[in-house]
Amino acid sequence: MANMSFHREHSRVLSGRKGYQRFRKIGLLLMLLLFAPVLAAESVTLNLKDADISALISTVSDVTGKNFIIDPRVKGKVTVVSNKPMDSKEVYQVFLSILKVHGFAAVPSGSVIKIVPDVNAKQDSISTATDAAPGRGDEMVTRVVQVDNVAAAQLVPILRPLVPQQGHLAAYPSTNVLILSDRASNVDRLVSIVRRIDKVSDSEIEVIPLQHASATEVVRVLTALNRAAGPTAGKAAVPAAGGPTLIADERTNSVLMSGERSQRLRTRAIISHLDTPLDTGGNTKVIYLKYAEATELVDVLTGVGQVKEEEAKGKKQAPQPTQFDIQADEATNAVVITAAPDVMRSIEGVIRQLDVRRAQVLVEAVIAEISADNQEQLGVQWIFDGSGNGNGPVGIINFTNTSNPIADLADSVLNETVPAFSGGTTIGVGSFTGDFRFAAIIKALSNDAKTNILSTPTLVTMDNEEAEIIIGENVPFVTGSFSDAGGVGSVNPFQTIQREDVGLTLRITPQINEGDAVKMDIEQEVSNISDSTEGVDLITNKRSIKTSVIVGDNEVLVLGGLMEDRVLSNAQKVPLLGDIPLVGHLFRSDASRLEKTNLMVFIHPKILRDDVLASRYTNSKYNLLRTEQLMRDEEGIPLMPGAQQPILREWDEISELPPPYLEEPPVMKEVVEVESLPPSLPLDDEYEY
């Protein structure tokens, strides 16, 4: 039963395959009859009207013997009209043209040909054509074209309109080649255009020396004639279409010109008209400076002018002595120059190079100090007097490492004055009646002081200009005195004092080197008045740095610092008694002190080369301060509700002008007594205009 079933199914499959093959042959026969084929002697005539493209691919496969793989997106109806027989190669070319018309392409892939949409054809492994095998007709090919005389990148915008959307065009500058992907016929056309353009040009480089005119000015005038061509790069002007390239050589006062011969001839004629001598009389110019100071440039320009004048006399270009003079007008910051034309050109060139905007340097000095001072004191002092009965001893145990010696306290008691107690705990016991009087005090002190100081002085100055900022107090110091000790005469005593700045001082001179490095001469000083009372006058603590460093733009460099650990221990005791365990503490005084100091100074320069960068940094500092003011205003002023604090205006409002003055007096919104106004309240808030 199983064998019979298998035989029956096998027969059904074979009969189905045979039926399909028979149907395919009948359909192909009908197609050929419809197309009026002439299958004789290797020729075929194609005539199609609204035929399915799949049927056409099958027919071409039978005629040419090629194998095709059809993309599912390849669908549609085709129409072909032919009146003469074609061989298999001609049929295949017609087939490629039909695919092109309907937006499809044939891409060879090994032994088969893939039929895909045009947009995907360039991404497939299409064949690479060469000069020997360029491809044929509408076959998809990729071709690499070597360009020898012009830049390949310049050809891309020229050829781009000739490449269809499904094609590809690119330039590889490293080897100066063009990469083309399109149908063979169009690629052949593009290569032909490239060969016609890629020829040796007759452009040459000419050096035109000028006798009277300035090379820079001549290039500027000629560039203005071709302004529509595009921007300029340095002193090299980008010419208009067909125009020459011009470069000014200031050293030799010459114009370097390259381009086509016809354009060079026209430009040379213009240069000859411009290079004409000027009238020697009245050759005076007034040049207004933008950044430099006229008085500082006079000496430099005078030296340059004298050198150029001597050179001209040596070359016998000035048979008569010429009048040469340079004056500075401080009111308008201008220089007035009287000189010969060649000397005038040299001086103008020097002015253009010196009258440039100088960069500014923003310097932030970061001073960070962290210190700790721990102090411990513990001591017992005694005083006793047994002289009341005439037989008792008198003694005192007085320690000087404590802030309150018992001798000073006893003197205050005997004189019935209030003793001066220092910090800490002081406990005393004693009796001052009877024949034997005594007193004892215990002094205990624990002091823990910590300090964290951060100072960031900021200073902006121009390149190579010294700047200084001082934040502190001007303190008087006694330097001498005089008094009439002998009492002779009527001379009045007096003292001489000298005032010194105490606080923070920053003095810098920046120099911007080539690139982004900044060389700075720095003097940094931090001073303050000491709390110590050991001297006869004021004592100041001073920390200063004087150095020269090189720091990169927007980098941070440590200038110096101090890290100090100090331990002080002082013990005073009565011999023998102070060494007794436990009991010995009644006859000794101990003082210990631990000091730690960590001080570091950093420098942070930032080069401000233009107004935009300077305005950005100014804006950030301004808004930081304004934010602090707004926070303080929200907190309010205690005991003064409703009082307004001064607040900076918004940054965008700084450049706005205040409202104009009115002829009529303002009308007050309400009457307010002046005495009731807070001192910081702006009166404008109480007026309505």
XYZ file of C-alpha atoms in Angstrom:
689
model
C 0.000 0.000 0.000
C 2.804 2.363 0.874
C 4.648 1.646 -2.377
C 1.512 2.133 -4.415
C 0.868 5.449 -2.731
C 4.424 6.654 -3.325
C 4.244 5.618 -6.998
C 0.940 7.407 -7.417
C 2.324 10.633 -5.847
C 5.532 10.437 -7.883
C 3.548 10.046 -11.064
C 1.405 13.055 -10.114
C 4.529 15.205 -9.566
C 6.089 14.092 -12.841
C 2.919 14.728 -14.704
C 2.710 18.208 -13.068
C 6.278 19.033 -14.078
C 5.706 17.824 -17.569
C 2.529 19.884 -17.761
C 4.347 22.989 -16.551
C 7.134 22.468 -19.087
C 4.590 21.896 -21.842
C 2.712 25.058 -20.791
C 5.956 27.063 -20.688
C 6.900 25.926 -24.186
C 3.438 26.750 -25.519
C 3.604 30.197 -23.871
C 7.046 30.837 -25.289
C 5.812 29.771 -28.734
C 2.876 32.124 -28.504
C 5.202 34.921 -27.382
C 7.479 34.357 -30.295
C 4.509 34.289 -32.662
C 3.257 37.524 -31.087
C 6.666 39.161 -31.509
C 6.932 37.897 -35.061
C 10.234 36.226 -34.407
C 12.486 35.075 -37.078
C 14.605 32.368 -35.483
C 16.719 31.678 -38.399
C 20.408 32.034 -38.725
C 20.991 33.670 -35.279
C 18.619 36.694 -35.797
C 15.543 37.787 -33.902
C 12.968 40.504 -34.492
C 11.315 41.955 -31.391
C 7.888 43.574 -31.523
C 6.194 43.988 -28.152
C 3.188 45.903 -26.965
C 2.325 46.062 -23.239
C 4.158 42.798 -22.642
C 5.089 41.726 -19.154
C 8.731 42.477 -18.384
C 9.199 38.997 -16.858
C 8.277 37.410 -20.170
C 10.759 39.678 -21.939
C 13.535 38.621 -19.557
C 12.741 34.931 -20.258
C 12.879 35.511 -23.998
C 16.183 37.384 -23.817
C 17.578 34.577 -21.664
C 16.672 32.022 -24.319
C 18.099 34.132 -27.125
C 21.355 35.181 -25.461
C 21.931 32.186 -23.210
C 22.378 34.397 -20.144
C 21.038 33.600 -16.701
C 19.050 36.281 -14.852
C 18.018 36.816 -11.230
C 15.009 39.153 -11.005
C 14.473 41.469 -8.051
C 10.871 41.281 -6.737
C 10.554 45.021 -7.351
C 11.104 44.547 -11.102
C 7.556 44.738 -12.502
C 5.748 46.481 -15.360
C 4.741 46.415 -19.007
C 7.126 47.088 -21.910
C 6.668 48.043 -25.579
C 9.311 47.510 -28.287
C 8.975 48.229 -32.016
C 11.541 46.698 -34.377
C 11.498 46.341 -38.184
C 14.686 44.367 -38.738
C 16.273 41.268 -37.300
C 18.979 41.525 -34.604
C 21.618 39.120 -33.397
C 21.961 38.066 -29.764
C 24.353 40.905 -28.867
C 22.043 43.517 -30.380
C 19.093 41.944 -28.575
C 20.943 42.207 -25.259
C 21.766 45.891 -25.841
C 18.115 46.580 -26.694
C 17.203 44.718 -23.537
C 19.523 46.950 -21.451
C 17.972 50.057 -23.025
C 14.490 48.796 -22.165
C 15.589 48.287 -18.549
C 17.043 51.808 -18.455
C 13.802 53.350 -19.743
C 11.821 51.584 -17.026
C 14.271 52.410 -14.198
C 16.020 49.053 -13.956
C 19.581 47.871 -14.500
C 21.405 44.623 -15.240
C 24.301 43.970 -12.861
C 26.623 41.022 -13.667
C 27.403 38.846 -10.671
C 29.526 35.826 -11.599
C 27.654 33.538 -13.975
C 24.328 35.314 -13.511
C 22.991 38.808 -14.110
C 20.884 40.532 -11.462
C 17.977 42.710 -12.586
C 17.558 45.411 -9.879
C 16.202 48.976 -9.665
C 18.572 51.726 -10.776
C 18.893 53.208 -7.274
C 20.426 49.958 -6.006
C 22.619 49.214 -8.988
C 25.580 51.403 -7.919
C 25.733 49.626 -4.563
C 26.134 46.221 -6.210
C 29.301 44.619 -7.474
C 29.183 46.139 -10.945
C 32.153 45.570 -13.231
C 35.090 48.016 -13.361
C 35.686 49.395 -16.837
C 39.037 50.453 -18.295
C 40.200 52.328 -21.384
C 40.709 48.981 -23.120
C 37.339 47.581 -22.017
C 35.053 50.587 -21.422
C 31.806 48.652 -21.562
C 29.020 48.941 -24.059
C 25.673 50.662 -24.290
C 23.546 50.811 -21.158
C 25.633 48.376 -19.192
C 26.336 49.510 -15.604
C 30.055 50.064 -15.071
C 32.436 51.783 -12.647
C 35.435 53.596 -14.042
C 38.417 55.314 -12.413
C 39.712 58.224 -14.508
C 43.178 59.647 -13.900
C 43.371 63.452 -14.193
C 46.836 64.876 -14.907
C 46.673 68.632 -15.413
C 43.742 69.984 -13.394
C 42.433 69.260 -9.932
C 39.925 66.420 -9.941
C 37.854 68.141 -7.275
C 37.334 71.099 -9.622
C 35.749 68.815 -12.218
C 33.085 67.447 -9.866
C 30.750 70.508 -9.980
C 31.164 70.624 -13.760
C 30.234 66.968 -14.338
C 27.627 66.654 -11.578
C 24.653 67.845 -13.734
C 25.533 65.204 -16.346
C 25.286 62.286 -13.899
C 21.785 60.877 -13.247
C 20.464 60.372 -9.758
C 21.244 56.676 -9.709
C 24.844 57.339 -10.811
C 27.852 58.227 -8.714
C 30.583 60.839 -9.130
C 33.399 61.533 -6.665
C 36.972 62.852 -6.598
C 39.913 61.469 -4.644
C 42.367 64.360 -4.141
C 45.273 62.249 -2.892
C 45.805 60.593 -6.295
C 43.802 63.193 -8.296
C 41.358 60.713 -9.829
C 37.638 60.687 -10.620
C 35.380 57.754 -9.745
C 32.368 57.323 -12.090
C 29.538 54.803 -11.745
C 26.831 54.860 -14.391
C 25.837 53.271 -17.688
C 28.747 52.638 -20.030
C 27.541 55.062 -22.677
C 27.243 57.954 -20.217
C 30.541 57.092 -18.551
C 32.197 57.186 -21.994
C 30.704 60.625 -22.579
C 31.969 61.923 -19.209
C 35.448 60.535 -19.835
C 35.512 62.274 -23.204
C 34.634 65.589 -21.528
C 37.341 65.055 -18.925
C 39.939 64.395 -21.643
C 39.039 67.653 -23.372
C 39.347 69.635 -20.107
C 42.442 67.853 -18.810
C 44.998 69.635 -20.988
C 48.161 71.523 -20.225
C 47.326 75.184 -19.673
C 49.331 78.014 -21.164
C 49.289 79.817 -17.786
C 52.622 81.136 -16.577
C 53.890 83.110 -13.614
C 55.045 86.653 -14.252
C 56.890 88.957 -11.890
C 56.056 92.595 -12.564
C 58.273 95.035 -10.636
C 56.688 98.372 -9.819
C 58.580 101.659 -9.868
C 56.081 104.087 -8.412
C 52.934 102.355 -7.164
C 52.613 100.114 -4.143
C 52.309 96.418 -4.949
C 49.810 95.883 -2.141
C 47.591 98.716 -3.330
C 47.733 97.527 -6.945
C 46.686 94.014 -5.920
C 43.864 95.483 -3.839
C 42.558 97.502 -6.818
C 42.764 94.565 -9.219
C 41.082 92.278 -6.726
C 38.197 94.721 -6.451
C 37.617 94.259 -10.183
C 37.028 90.538 -9.627
C 35.137 90.925 -6.337
C 32.287 88.728 -7.521
C 34.614 85.753 -7.741
C 34.782 85.151 -3.993
C 36.795 85.993 -0.890
C 40.513 86.568 -0.613
C 42.930 84.445 1.323
C 45.640 86.578 2.928
C 47.257 88.679 0.226
C 46.402 86.169 -2.510
C 43.240 87.117 -4.319
C 40.880 84.518 -5.717
C 40.184 85.698 -9.275
C 36.940 85.696 -11.152
C 36.263 83.105 -13.815
C 39.199 83.287 -16.220
C 40.960 85.963 -14.193
C 44.583 85.729 -13.061
C 45.840 85.096 -9.541
C 47.673 88.056 -8.031
C 50.066 88.161 -5.062
C 51.891 91.223 -3.746
C 55.561 90.919 -2.735
C 56.180 93.867 -0.435
C 59.896 93.165 -0.083
C 60.629 93.778 -3.791
C 57.489 95.869 -4.459
C 56.470 93.446 -7.199
C 53.255 91.787 -8.350
C 53.281 88.042 -9.001
C 50.656 87.085 -11.597
C 49.597 83.693 -12.929
C 46.812 82.769 -15.341
C 45.870 82.483 -18.975
C 47.860 84.533 -21.457
C 44.951 86.690 -22.588
C 44.019 87.551 -19.015
C 47.625 88.298 -18.127
C 47.933 90.706 -21.043
C 44.825 92.602 -20.004
C 45.934 92.760 -16.353
C 49.462 93.857 -17.316
C 48.022 96.796 -19.237
C 46.017 97.871 -16.184
C 49.121 97.597 -13.980
C 51.121 99.796 -16.356
C 48.483 102.525 -16.030
C 48.518 102.281 -12.274
C 52.316 102.313 -11.987
C 52.739 105.991 -12.860
C 54.746 108.582 -10.900
C 52.930 111.010 -8.655
C 53.471 114.694 -8.445
C 56.437 115.230 -6.104
C 54.990 118.400 -4.685
C 52.547 118.061 -1.823
C 53.294 114.380 -1.229
C 51.908 114.461 2.298
C 49.531 111.996 3.929
C 47.667 111.920 7.196
C 47.214 108.384 8.506
C 44.835 107.874 11.412
C 45.850 105.050 13.710
C 43.358 102.581 15.121
C 45.291 100.885 17.918
C 48.851 102.180 18.128
C 49.864 105.506 19.686
C 51.105 108.097 17.251
C 53.805 109.479 19.555
C 55.328 106.036 20.029
C 55.448 105.293 16.289
C 57.189 108.493 15.258
C 60.681 107.319 16.244
C 60.275 103.972 14.495
C 58.859 105.495 11.312
C 61.522 108.180 11.235
C 64.258 105.542 11.328
C 62.612 103.537 8.532
C 62.150 106.632 6.387
C 65.740 107.757 6.775
C 67.049 104.318 5.807
C 64.859 104.151 2.697
C 65.846 107.693 1.703
C 69.542 106.860 1.988
C 69.003 103.746 -0.132
C 67.263 105.831 -2.793
C 70.119 108.346 -2.862
C 72.641 105.535 -3.127
C 70.816 104.148 -6.153
C 70.688 107.665 -7.683
C 66.911 107.570 -7.736
C 66.698 110.934 -6.013
C 68.872 113.497 -7.852
C 67.515 116.292 -5.698
C 67.239 116.256 -1.931
C 63.729 115.281 -0.880
C 61.827 116.651 2.054
C 61.209 113.961 4.654
C 59.295 114.578 7.866
C 57.014 112.682 10.249
C 54.912 114.367 12.921
C 52.458 112.982 15.469
C 49.108 114.588 16.263
C 48.100 113.428 19.736
C 44.608 114.961 19.579
C 43.532 112.736 16.644
C 46.115 109.965 17.184
C 47.407 110.381 13.650
C 50.788 110.659 11.941
C 51.512 113.265 9.281
C 54.059 112.014 6.757
C 55.866 113.977 4.059
C 58.138 111.830 1.908
C 58.937 110.611 -1.568
C 56.567 108.026 -3.078
C 58.868 105.031 -2.539
C 59.626 106.095 1.034
C 55.931 106.741 1.611
C 55.102 103.182 0.527
C 57.639 101.694 2.915
C 56.330 103.743 5.818
C 52.724 102.822 5.030
C 53.664 99.141 4.997
C 55.299 99.466 8.408
C 52.228 101.277 9.789
C 49.896 98.524 8.561
C 51.950 95.910 10.378
C 52.341 97.888 13.599
C 48.847 99.370 13.842
C 47.137 96.120 14.780
C 44.873 95.193 17.614
C 46.913 93.939 20.522
C 45.594 91.008 22.431
C 44.681 91.335 26.088
C 45.403 88.939 28.904
C 43.028 88.107 31.736
C 45.057 86.928 34.729
C 43.523 85.241 37.745
C 45.750 84.675 40.747
C 44.379 82.038 43.109
C 45.694 82.313 46.678
C 44.564 79.464 48.906
C 45.619 79.278 52.567
C 44.572 76.696 55.132
C 45.964 76.937 58.666
C 45.302 75.354 62.054
C 46.477 76.541 65.475
C 45.932 74.231 68.483
C 47.056 75.439 71.929
C 46.876 73.784 75.347
C 47.866 75.283 78.774
C 47.659 73.831 82.276
C 49.536 75.112 85.316
C 49.353 75.862 89.059
C 51.019 78.856 90.716
C 51.505 79.578 94.422
C 52.227 82.538 96.649
C 52.499 82.499 100.448
C 53.495 84.973 103.164
C 54.251 83.913 106.741
C 55.847 87.137 107.871
C 52.881 88.094 110.040
C 54.343 86.432 113.176
C 57.868 87.265 112.161
C 58.925 83.632 111.763
C 57.111 82.376 108.626
C 58.677 82.109 105.197
C 57.799 84.175 102.161
C 57.748 82.569 98.729
C 56.198 82.586 95.277
C 55.959 80.068 92.466
C 55.531 82.177 89.338
C 55.505 80.695 85.813
C 55.991 82.884 82.751
C 54.649 80.433 80.121
C 51.108 81.250 81.174
C 49.103 84.259 80.146
C 48.344 85.300 83.786
C 51.393 85.128 86.098
C 50.404 85.078 89.766
C 52.740 87.962 90.553
C 50.731 90.286 88.317
C 47.487 89.160 89.912
C 48.886 89.710 93.432
C 50.026 93.186 92.539
C 46.527 94.036 91.311
C 44.991 92.752 94.566
C 47.369 94.730 96.771
C 46.677 97.879 94.782
C 42.940 97.154 94.906
C 42.619 97.145 91.129
C 40.844 94.728 88.850
C 43.367 92.277 87.375
C 43.438 91.673 83.625
C 42.515 88.097 82.843
C 43.337 86.486 79.520
C 41.430 83.728 77.785
C 40.883 80.370 79.368
C 39.813 79.278 82.835
C 41.412 80.764 85.942
C 40.549 79.360 89.392
C 42.076 80.832 92.571
C 42.008 79.962 96.279
C 43.691 81.601 99.278
C 43.506 83.505 102.519
C 44.765 87.025 103.141
C 43.978 87.255 106.863
C 45.954 86.089 109.908
C 49.620 85.608 110.287
C 50.002 83.201 107.365
C 48.583 84.339 104.036
C 48.597 82.316 100.842
C 47.037 82.111 97.386
C 46.998 79.632 94.531
C 45.612 79.837 90.957
C 44.990 77.136 88.378
C 45.182 78.216 84.756
C 43.625 75.966 82.044
C 43.355 76.946 78.418
C 42.453 75.067 75.230
C 42.509 76.984 71.945
C 41.607 75.525 68.522
C 41.714 77.985 65.622
C 41.257 77.051 61.938
C 41.529 79.362 58.953
C 40.522 78.879 55.310
C 41.294 81.849 53.080
C 40.697 81.948 49.324
C 41.583 85.075 47.343
C 41.238 85.363 43.571
C 42.419 88.762 42.372
C 41.670 89.278 38.671
C 43.443 91.680 36.366
C 43.148 92.463 32.647
C 45.927 94.169 30.739
C 47.216 94.507 27.202
C 50.126 92.610 25.789
C 53.486 93.885 27.089
C 51.824 96.404 29.407
C 52.387 96.383 33.172
C 49.296 96.321 35.370
C 48.851 96.487 39.112
C 45.992 95.895 41.507
C 46.103 96.666 45.246
C 43.373 95.592 47.647
C 44.021 96.492 51.266
C 44.658 99.326 53.699
C 47.178 102.133 53.918
C 48.617 101.689 57.429
C 50.852 104.271 59.198
C 54.144 103.078 60.726
C 56.191 105.176 63.146
C 59.617 105.846 61.679
C 60.969 108.343 64.239
C 60.164 110.693 67.135
C 61.532 113.716 68.937
C 60.974 115.044 72.417
C 62.569 117.814 74.459
C 64.049 115.716 77.256
C 66.141 118.585 78.660
C 63.277 121.013 78.985
C 65.241 123.745 77.224
C 63.299 125.938 74.903
C 59.794 125.524 73.596
C 60.311 122.683 71.133
C 57.198 120.574 70.605
C 57.634 116.799 70.507
C 56.617 115.057 67.315
C 56.642 111.698 65.504
C 57.342 110.845 61.899
C 55.287 108.171 60.196
C 55.366 106.383 56.894
C 52.296 104.824 55.284
C 52.515 101.391 53.722
C 49.992 99.353 51.767
C 48.899 96.280 53.689
C 46.725 93.745 51.902
C 46.874 92.046 48.520
C 49.053 93.322 45.693
C 49.289 91.827 42.195
C 51.634 93.288 39.591
C 52.027 91.568 36.207
C 53.556 92.229 32.784
C 52.336 89.656 30.227
C 53.938 88.926 26.878
C 52.072 86.762 24.371
C 54.469 84.540 22.456
C 53.888 82.912 19.100
C 51.069 80.455 19.594
C 49.186 80.280 22.865
C 51.984 80.683 25.419
C 52.108 83.689 27.746
C 55.321 84.861 29.421
C 54.613 86.815 32.604
C 56.677 88.825 35.056
C 54.720 88.491 38.299
C 54.994 90.178 41.669
C 52.506 88.788 44.139
C 52.290 89.963 47.759
C 49.866 89.200 50.578
C 50.338 91.035 53.878
C 48.293 91.622 57.004
C 48.713 93.125 60.469
C 49.730 90.523 63.024
C 47.867 90.068 66.289
C 51.142 89.678 68.154
C 51.988 92.337 70.733
C 55.643 91.486 71.165
C 56.941 94.527 69.237
C 56.838 98.173 70.090
C 54.927 98.973 66.910
C 52.671 97.258 64.415
C 53.866 93.924 63.103
C 52.911 92.734 59.610
C 52.877 89.251 58.151
C 54.097 89.242 54.571
C 54.082 86.588 51.838
C 55.428 87.608 48.447
C 56.457 86.000 45.167
C 58.509 87.586 42.398
C 59.102 85.408 39.373
C 58.924 85.041 35.585
C 56.993 82.113 34.133
C 55.561 80.821 30.855
C 52.013 79.506 30.972
C 49.804 78.182 28.199
C 46.561 79.911 27.324
C 43.787 78.975 29.762
C 46.182 76.787 31.748
C 46.913 76.850 35.486
C 50.426 76.959 36.938
C 51.486 76.910 40.569
C 53.784 79.819 41.388
C 54.881 78.744 44.841
C 53.660 77.933 48.279
C 54.422 77.156 51.879
C 53.714 74.015 53.844
C 54.722 74.391 57.473
C 54.242 72.264 60.588
C 55.367 73.782 63.898
C 55.215 72.208 67.350
C 56.011 74.293 70.443
C 56.233 72.789 73.931
C 57.117 74.704 77.095
C 57.243 73.213 80.605
C 58.105 75.149 83.787
C 58.250 73.429 87.206
C 59.675 73.498 90.706
C 62.713 71.223 90.880
C 62.013 67.861 92.458
C 58.467 68.807 93.470
C 57.372 69.108 89.857
C 58.616 65.591 89.105
C 56.504 63.816 91.736
C 53.781 61.719 90.049
C 50.305 63.295 90.261
C 51.295 65.683 93.049
C 53.883 67.222 90.743
C 51.180 68.895 88.651
C 50.582 71.292 91.556
C 54.092 72.660 91.124
C 54.411 72.941 87.310
C 52.952 74.677 84.279
C 52.780 73.089 80.794
C 52.032 74.825 77.522
C 51.848 73.143 74.089
C 51.139 74.622 70.668
C 50.674 72.981 67.246
C 50.636 75.174 64.135
C 50.005 73.966 60.560
C 50.040 76.234 57.531
C 49.372 75.324 53.887
C 49.659 78.217 51.446
C 49.565 77.866 47.652
C 49.540 80.490 44.894
C 48.318 79.649 41.376
C 48.184 81.693 38.193
C 45.586 81.307 35.417
C 46.020 83.440 32.248
C 43.483 83.696 29.436
C 44.260 85.423 26.152
C 41.470 87.745 24.977
C 42.172 88.157 21.281
C 38.917 89.858 20.282
C 35.932 91.734 21.670
C 33.708 88.660 21.647
C 35.902 86.726 24.061
C 36.458 89.762 26.287
C 32.724 90.430 26.416
C 32.027 86.780 27.293
C 34.302 86.849 30.320
C 33.018 90.238 31.420
C 29.453 88.995 31.103
C 30.170 85.942 33.278
C 31.727 88.018 36.061
C 28.956 90.614 35.851
C 26.166 88.031 36.058
C 27.884 86.279 38.972
C 27.880 89.481 41.003
C 24.302 90.300 40.000
C 23.141 86.828 41.062
C 24.650 87.355 44.507
C 22.824 90.673 44.787
C 19.514 89.091 43.837
C 19.979 86.385 46.484
C 20.701 89.030 49.116
C 17.640 90.992 48.026
C 15.432 87.921 48.454
C 16.705 87.480 52.010
C 15.800 91.094 52.775
C 17.271 93.472 55.351
C 16.479 92.647 59.011
C 14.436 95.237 60.849
C 13.872 97.119 57.564
C 11.058 95.364 55.693
C 10.465 96.551 52.153
C 13.839 98.213 51.845
C 15.499 97.742 48.471
C 19.087 96.721 48.027
C 21.242 98.014 45.183
C 21.171 95.582 42.229
C 23.068 95.785 38.963
C 21.058 96.132 35.800
C 20.829 93.256 33.367
C 23.770 92.877 31.043
C 21.727 93.691 27.946
C 20.581 96.982 29.459
C 24.052 98.395 30.103
C 24.452 99.859 26.629
C 21.018 101.501 26.685
C 20.882 105.251 27.208
C 18.960 106.656 30.186
C 15.600 108.288 29.479
C 15.825 111.879 28.255
C 15.278 114.783 30.614
C 11.783 116.207 30.672
C 11.024 119.876 30.584
C 8.125 119.510 32.978
C 8.858 118.381 36.523
C 7.885 114.784 37.341
C 4.664 114.135 39.211
C 5.089 112.227 42.440
C 2.938 109.170 42.899
C 2.676 109.787 46.619
C 4.120 112.185 49.133
C 6.873 110.609 51.184
C 8.988 112.310 53.810
C 12.665 112.286 52.987
C 13.573 111.234 56.520
C 11.573 108.003 56.123
C 13.461 106.858 53.018
C 16.229 104.296 53.428
C 19.652 105.611 52.461
C 20.034 103.183 49.543
C 16.541 103.667 48.065
C 16.736 105.231 44.582
C 14.420 108.218 44.390
C 13.496 107.444 40.790
C 11.344 104.568 42.046
C 8.994 107.034 43.693
C 8.278 109.054 40.544
C 5.849 108.395 37.722
C 6.643 109.910 34.298
